[in-house]
PDB file of C-alpha atoms in Angstrom:
ATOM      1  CA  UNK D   1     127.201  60.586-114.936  1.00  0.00           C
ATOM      2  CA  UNK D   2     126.342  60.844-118.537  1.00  0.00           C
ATOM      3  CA  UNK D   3     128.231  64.256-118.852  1.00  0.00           C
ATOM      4  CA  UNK D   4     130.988  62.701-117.755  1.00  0.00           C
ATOM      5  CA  UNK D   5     130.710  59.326-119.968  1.00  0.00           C
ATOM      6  CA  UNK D   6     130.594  61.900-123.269  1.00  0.00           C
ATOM      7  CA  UNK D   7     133.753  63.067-121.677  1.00  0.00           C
ATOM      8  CA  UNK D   8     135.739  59.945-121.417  1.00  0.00           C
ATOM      9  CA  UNK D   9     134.323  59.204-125.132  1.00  0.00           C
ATOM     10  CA  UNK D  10     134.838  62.065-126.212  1.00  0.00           C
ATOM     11  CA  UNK D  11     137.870  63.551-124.467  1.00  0.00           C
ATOM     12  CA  UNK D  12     136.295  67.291-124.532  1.00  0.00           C
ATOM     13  CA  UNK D  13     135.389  69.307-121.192  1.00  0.00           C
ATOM     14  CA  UNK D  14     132.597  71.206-122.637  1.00  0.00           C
ATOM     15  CA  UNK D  15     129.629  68.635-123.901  1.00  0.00           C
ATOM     16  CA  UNK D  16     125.885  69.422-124.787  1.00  0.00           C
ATOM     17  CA  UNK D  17     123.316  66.840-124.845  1.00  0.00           C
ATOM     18  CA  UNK D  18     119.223  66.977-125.012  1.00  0.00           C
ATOM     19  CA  UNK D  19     117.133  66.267-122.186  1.00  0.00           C
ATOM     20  CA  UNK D  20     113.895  65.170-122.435  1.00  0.00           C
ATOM     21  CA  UNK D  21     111.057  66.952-119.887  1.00  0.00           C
ATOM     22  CA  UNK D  22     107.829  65.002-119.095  1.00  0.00           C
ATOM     23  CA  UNK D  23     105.021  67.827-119.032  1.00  0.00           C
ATOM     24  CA  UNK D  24     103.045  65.717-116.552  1.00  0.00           C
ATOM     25  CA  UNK D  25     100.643  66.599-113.747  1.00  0.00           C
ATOM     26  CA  UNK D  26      97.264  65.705-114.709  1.00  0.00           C
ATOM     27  CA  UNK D  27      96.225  62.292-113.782  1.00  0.00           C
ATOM     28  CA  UNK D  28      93.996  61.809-116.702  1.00  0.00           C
ATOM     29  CA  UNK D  29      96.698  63.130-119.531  1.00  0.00           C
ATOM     30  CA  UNK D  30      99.041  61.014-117.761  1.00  0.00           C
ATOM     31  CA  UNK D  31      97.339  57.883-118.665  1.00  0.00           C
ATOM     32  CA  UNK D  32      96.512  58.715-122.081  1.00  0.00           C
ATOM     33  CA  UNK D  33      98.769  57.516-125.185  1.00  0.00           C
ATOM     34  CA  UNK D  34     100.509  60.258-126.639  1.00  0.00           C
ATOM     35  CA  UNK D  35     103.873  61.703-126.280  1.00  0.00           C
ATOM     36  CA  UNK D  36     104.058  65.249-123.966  1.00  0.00           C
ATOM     37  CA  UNK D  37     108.160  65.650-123.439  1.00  0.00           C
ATOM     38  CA  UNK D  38     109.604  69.048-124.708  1.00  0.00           C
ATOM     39  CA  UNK D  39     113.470  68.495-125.070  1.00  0.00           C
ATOM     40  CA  UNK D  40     115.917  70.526-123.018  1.00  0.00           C
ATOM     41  CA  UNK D  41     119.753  71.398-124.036  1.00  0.00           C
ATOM     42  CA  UNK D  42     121.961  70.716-121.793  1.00  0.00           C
ATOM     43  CA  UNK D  43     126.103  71.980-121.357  1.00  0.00           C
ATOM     44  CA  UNK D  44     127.716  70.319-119.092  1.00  0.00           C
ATOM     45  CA  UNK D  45     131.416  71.491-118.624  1.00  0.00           C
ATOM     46  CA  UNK D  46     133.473  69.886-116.152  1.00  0.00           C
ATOM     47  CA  UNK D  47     134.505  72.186-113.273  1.00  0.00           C
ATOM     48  CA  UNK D  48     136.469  72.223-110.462  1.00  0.00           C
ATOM     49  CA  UNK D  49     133.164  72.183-108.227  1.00  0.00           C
ATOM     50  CA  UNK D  50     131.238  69.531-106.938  1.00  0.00           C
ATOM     51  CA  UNK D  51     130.380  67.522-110.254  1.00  0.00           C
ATOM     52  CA  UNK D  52     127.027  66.756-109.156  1.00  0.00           C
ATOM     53  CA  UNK D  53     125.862  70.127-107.818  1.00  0.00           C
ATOM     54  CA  UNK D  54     127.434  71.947-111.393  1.00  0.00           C
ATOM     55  CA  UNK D  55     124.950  69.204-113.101  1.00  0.00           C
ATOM     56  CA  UNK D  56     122.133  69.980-110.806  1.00  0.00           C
ATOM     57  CA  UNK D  57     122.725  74.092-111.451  1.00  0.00           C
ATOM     58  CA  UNK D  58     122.704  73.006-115.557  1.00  0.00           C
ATOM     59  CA  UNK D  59     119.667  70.958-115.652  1.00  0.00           C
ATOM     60  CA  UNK D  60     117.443  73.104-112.848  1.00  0.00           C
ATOM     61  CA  UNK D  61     118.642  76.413-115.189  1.00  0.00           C
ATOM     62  CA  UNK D  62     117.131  74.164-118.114  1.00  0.00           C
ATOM     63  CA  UNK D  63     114.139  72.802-116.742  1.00  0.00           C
ATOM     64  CA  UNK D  64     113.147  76.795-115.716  1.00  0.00           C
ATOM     65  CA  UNK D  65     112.918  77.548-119.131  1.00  0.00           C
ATOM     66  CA  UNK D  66     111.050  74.207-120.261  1.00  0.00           C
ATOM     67  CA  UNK D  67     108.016  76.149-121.114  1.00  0.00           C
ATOM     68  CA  UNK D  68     109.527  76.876-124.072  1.00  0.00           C
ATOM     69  CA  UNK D  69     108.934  74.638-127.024  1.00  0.00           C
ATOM     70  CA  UNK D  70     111.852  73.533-128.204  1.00  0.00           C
ATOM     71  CA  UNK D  71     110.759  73.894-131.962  1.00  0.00           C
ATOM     72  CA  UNK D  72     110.708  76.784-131.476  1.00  0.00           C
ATOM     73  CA  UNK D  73     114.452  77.247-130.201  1.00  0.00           C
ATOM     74  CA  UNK D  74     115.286  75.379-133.577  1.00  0.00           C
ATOM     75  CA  UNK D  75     113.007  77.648-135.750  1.00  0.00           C
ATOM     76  CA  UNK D  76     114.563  80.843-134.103  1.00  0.00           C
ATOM     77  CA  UNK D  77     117.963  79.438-133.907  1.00  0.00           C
ATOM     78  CA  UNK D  78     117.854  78.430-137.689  1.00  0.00           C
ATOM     79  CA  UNK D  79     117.188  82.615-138.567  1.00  0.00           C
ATOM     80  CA  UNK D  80     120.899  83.243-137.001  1.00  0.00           C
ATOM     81  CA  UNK D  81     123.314  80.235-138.259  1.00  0.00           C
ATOM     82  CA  UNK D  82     123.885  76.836-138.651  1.00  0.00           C
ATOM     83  CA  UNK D  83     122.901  75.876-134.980  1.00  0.00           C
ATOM     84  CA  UNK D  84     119.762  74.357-135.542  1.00  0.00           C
ATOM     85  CA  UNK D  85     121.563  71.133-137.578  1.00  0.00           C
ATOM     86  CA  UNK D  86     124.392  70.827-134.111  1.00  0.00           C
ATOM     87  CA  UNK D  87     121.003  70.872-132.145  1.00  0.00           C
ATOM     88  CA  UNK D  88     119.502  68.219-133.963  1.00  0.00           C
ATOM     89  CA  UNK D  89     122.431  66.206-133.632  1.00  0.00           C
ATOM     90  CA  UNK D  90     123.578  66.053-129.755  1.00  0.00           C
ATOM     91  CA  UNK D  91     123.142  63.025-128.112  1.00  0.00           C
ATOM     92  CA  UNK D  92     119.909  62.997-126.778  1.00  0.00           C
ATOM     93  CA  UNK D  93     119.549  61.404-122.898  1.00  0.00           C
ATOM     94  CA  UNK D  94     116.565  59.669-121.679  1.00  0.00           C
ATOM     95  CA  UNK D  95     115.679  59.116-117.766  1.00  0.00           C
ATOM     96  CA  UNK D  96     112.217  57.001-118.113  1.00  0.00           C
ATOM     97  CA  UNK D  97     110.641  57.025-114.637  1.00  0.00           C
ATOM     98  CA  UNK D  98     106.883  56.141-115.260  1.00  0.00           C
ATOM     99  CA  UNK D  99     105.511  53.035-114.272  1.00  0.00           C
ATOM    100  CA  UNK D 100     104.788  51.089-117.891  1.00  0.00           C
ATOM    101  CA  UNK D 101     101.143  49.550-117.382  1.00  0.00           C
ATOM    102  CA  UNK D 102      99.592  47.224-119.638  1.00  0.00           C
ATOM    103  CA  UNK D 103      97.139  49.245-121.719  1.00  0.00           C
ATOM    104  CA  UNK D 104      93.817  47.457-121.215  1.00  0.00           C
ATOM    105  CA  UNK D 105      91.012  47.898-124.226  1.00  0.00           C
ATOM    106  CA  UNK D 106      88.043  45.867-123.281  1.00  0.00           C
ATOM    107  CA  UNK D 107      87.383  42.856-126.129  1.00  0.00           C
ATOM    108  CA  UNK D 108      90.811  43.351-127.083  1.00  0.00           C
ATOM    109  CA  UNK D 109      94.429  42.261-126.617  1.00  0.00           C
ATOM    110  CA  UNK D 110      97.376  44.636-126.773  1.00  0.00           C
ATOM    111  CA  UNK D 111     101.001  43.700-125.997  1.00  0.00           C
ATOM    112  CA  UNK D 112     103.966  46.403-125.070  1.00  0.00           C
ATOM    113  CA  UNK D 113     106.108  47.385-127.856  1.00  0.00           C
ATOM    114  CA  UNK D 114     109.590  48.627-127.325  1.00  0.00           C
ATOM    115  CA  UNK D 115     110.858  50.993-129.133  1.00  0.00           C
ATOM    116  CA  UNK D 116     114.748  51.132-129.675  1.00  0.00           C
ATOM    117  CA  UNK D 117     116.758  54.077-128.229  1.00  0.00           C
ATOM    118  CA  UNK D 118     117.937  56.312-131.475  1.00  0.00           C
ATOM    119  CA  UNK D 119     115.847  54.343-133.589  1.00  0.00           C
ATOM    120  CA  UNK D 120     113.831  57.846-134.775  1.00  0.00           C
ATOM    121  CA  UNK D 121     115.998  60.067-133.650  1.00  0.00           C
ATOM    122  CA  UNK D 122     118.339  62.552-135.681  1.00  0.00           C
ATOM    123  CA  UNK D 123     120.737  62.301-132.799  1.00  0.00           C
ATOM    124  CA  UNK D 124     123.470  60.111-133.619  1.00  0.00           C
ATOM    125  CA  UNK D 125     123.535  58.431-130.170  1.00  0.00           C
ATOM    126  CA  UNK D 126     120.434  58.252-127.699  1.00  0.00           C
ATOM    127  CA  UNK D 127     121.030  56.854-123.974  1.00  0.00           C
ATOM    128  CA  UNK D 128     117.799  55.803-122.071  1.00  0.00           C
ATOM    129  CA  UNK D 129     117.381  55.055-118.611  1.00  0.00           C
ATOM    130  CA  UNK D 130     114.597  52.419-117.607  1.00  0.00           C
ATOM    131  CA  UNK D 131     113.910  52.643-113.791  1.00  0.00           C
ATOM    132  CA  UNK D 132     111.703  50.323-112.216  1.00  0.00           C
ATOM    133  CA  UNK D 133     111.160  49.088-108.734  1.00  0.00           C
ATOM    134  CA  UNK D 134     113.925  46.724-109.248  1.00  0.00           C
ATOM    135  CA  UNK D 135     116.608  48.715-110.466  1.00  0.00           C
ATOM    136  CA  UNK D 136     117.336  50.031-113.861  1.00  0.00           C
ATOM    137  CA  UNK D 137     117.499  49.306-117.444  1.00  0.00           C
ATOM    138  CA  UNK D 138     120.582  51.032-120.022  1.00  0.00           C
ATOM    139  CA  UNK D 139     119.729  50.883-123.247  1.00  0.00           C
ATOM    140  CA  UNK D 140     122.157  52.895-125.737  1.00  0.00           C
ATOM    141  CA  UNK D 141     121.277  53.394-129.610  1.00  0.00           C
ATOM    142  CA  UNK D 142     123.157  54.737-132.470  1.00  0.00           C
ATOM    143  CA  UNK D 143     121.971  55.622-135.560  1.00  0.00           C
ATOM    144  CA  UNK D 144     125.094  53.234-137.692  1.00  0.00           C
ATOM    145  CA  UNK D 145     124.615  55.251-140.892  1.00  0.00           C
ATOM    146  CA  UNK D 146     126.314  58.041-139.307  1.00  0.00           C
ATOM    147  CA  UNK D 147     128.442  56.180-136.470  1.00  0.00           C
ATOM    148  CA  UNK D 148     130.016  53.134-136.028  1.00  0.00           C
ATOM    149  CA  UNK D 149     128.207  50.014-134.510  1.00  0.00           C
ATOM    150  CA  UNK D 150     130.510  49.536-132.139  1.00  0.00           C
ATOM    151  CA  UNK D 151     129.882  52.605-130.665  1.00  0.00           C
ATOM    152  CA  UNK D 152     126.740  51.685-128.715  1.00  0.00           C
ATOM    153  CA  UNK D 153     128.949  48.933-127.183  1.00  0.00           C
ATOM    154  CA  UNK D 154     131.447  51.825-126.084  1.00  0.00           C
ATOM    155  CA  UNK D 155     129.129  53.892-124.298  1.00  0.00           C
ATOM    156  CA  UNK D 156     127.846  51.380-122.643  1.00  0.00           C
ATOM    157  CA  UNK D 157     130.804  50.530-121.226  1.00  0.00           C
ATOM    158  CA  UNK D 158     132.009  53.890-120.544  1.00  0.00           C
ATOM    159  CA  UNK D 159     128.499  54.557-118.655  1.00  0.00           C
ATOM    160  CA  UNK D 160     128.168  51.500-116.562  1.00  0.00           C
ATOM    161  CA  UNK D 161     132.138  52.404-115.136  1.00  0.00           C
ATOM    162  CA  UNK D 162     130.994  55.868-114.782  1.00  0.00           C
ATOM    163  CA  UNK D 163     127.840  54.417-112.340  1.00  0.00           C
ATOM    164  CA  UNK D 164     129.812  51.824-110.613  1.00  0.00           C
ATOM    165  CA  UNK D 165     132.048  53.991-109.291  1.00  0.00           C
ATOM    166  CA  UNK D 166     129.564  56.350-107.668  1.00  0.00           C
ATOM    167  CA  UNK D 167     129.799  59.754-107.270  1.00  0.00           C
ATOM    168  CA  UNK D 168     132.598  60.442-105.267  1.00  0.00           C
ATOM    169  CA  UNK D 169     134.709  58.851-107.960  1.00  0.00           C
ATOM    170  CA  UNK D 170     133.192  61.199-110.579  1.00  0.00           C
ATOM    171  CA  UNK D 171     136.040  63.501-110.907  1.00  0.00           C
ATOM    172  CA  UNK D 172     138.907  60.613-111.003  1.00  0.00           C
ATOM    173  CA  UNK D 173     137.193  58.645-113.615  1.00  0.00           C
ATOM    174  CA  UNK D 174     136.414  61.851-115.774  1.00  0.00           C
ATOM    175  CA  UNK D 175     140.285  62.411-115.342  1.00  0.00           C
ATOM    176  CA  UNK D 176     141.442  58.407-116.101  1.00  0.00           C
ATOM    177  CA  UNK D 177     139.436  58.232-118.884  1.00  0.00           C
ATOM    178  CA  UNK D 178     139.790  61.553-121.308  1.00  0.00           C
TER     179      UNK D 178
END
């Protein structure tokens, strides 16, 4: 769905975005505060096949190869040609599926601090996802010293028509919209 939202925005059938990848499985690490995600890149061309099993090939290709750190794809990348700066700049795309518990510290009081999409990031645009038992939460940010403000709005709207019309609409709103 978001492959096909930087399509309408973008008008191109060939887009690359980063992907996040929780390194989870231990239950202590899990609840500790820190930040274990190695980013993925992600192309996503639109095809003739099934949109959502050509996005399901791209991102299980991609989360094979998570092991590898992606400084390290930058560092190497960097020795060959200007890639690592188009790296740093993709949008970046953000599923968030853990339960957010209060942090409890005996004797003291903590509150939850949310921290805006693309706020710290070099990417341009940053799209998170906020699931919850209830449903879900779209945030978009943009960094507006290399973008315009209203492009946050833009997205949005782009991704929420992309969504509502489910995936068997996929390919016909990828085609109304670029």
């Amino acid at each position: 769905a978001f492959g096909a939202t930087l399509r309408a925005l973008t008008g191109q059938a060939d887009v690359g975005l980063l992907g996040a990848v929780a390194a989870r499985g231990n239950p202590l690490l899990d609840r500790t505060v820190t930040c274990r995600t190695n980013p993925v890149c992600l192309r996503l061309r639109r095809t003739t096949d099934d949109p959502l099993t050509a996005a399901m090939t791209v991102v299980n290709q991609a989360f094979a190869a998570k092991d590898l750190p992606f400084g390290e794809v930058i560092a190497a990348l960097s020795e060959t040609g200007p890639f690592a700066s188009v790296l740093r700049t993709l949008p970046v795309f953000l599923v968030q599926d853990d339960e957010r518990v209060p942090l409890t510290l005996p004797g003291a009081t903590t509150e939850f601090v949310e921290q805006r999409p693309g706020a710290e990031s070099a990417s341009a645009l940053a799209v998170e996802v906020l699931l919850d038992h209830d449903g879900a939460t779209l945030r978009v940010g943009v960094r507006t010293d290399v973008t315009p403000p209203g492009l946050a709005d833009r997205v949005t709207e782009l991704f929420r028509d992309v969504l509502r019309a489910g995936p068997q609409a996929l390919t016909p709103v990828m085609a109304r919209n670029s």
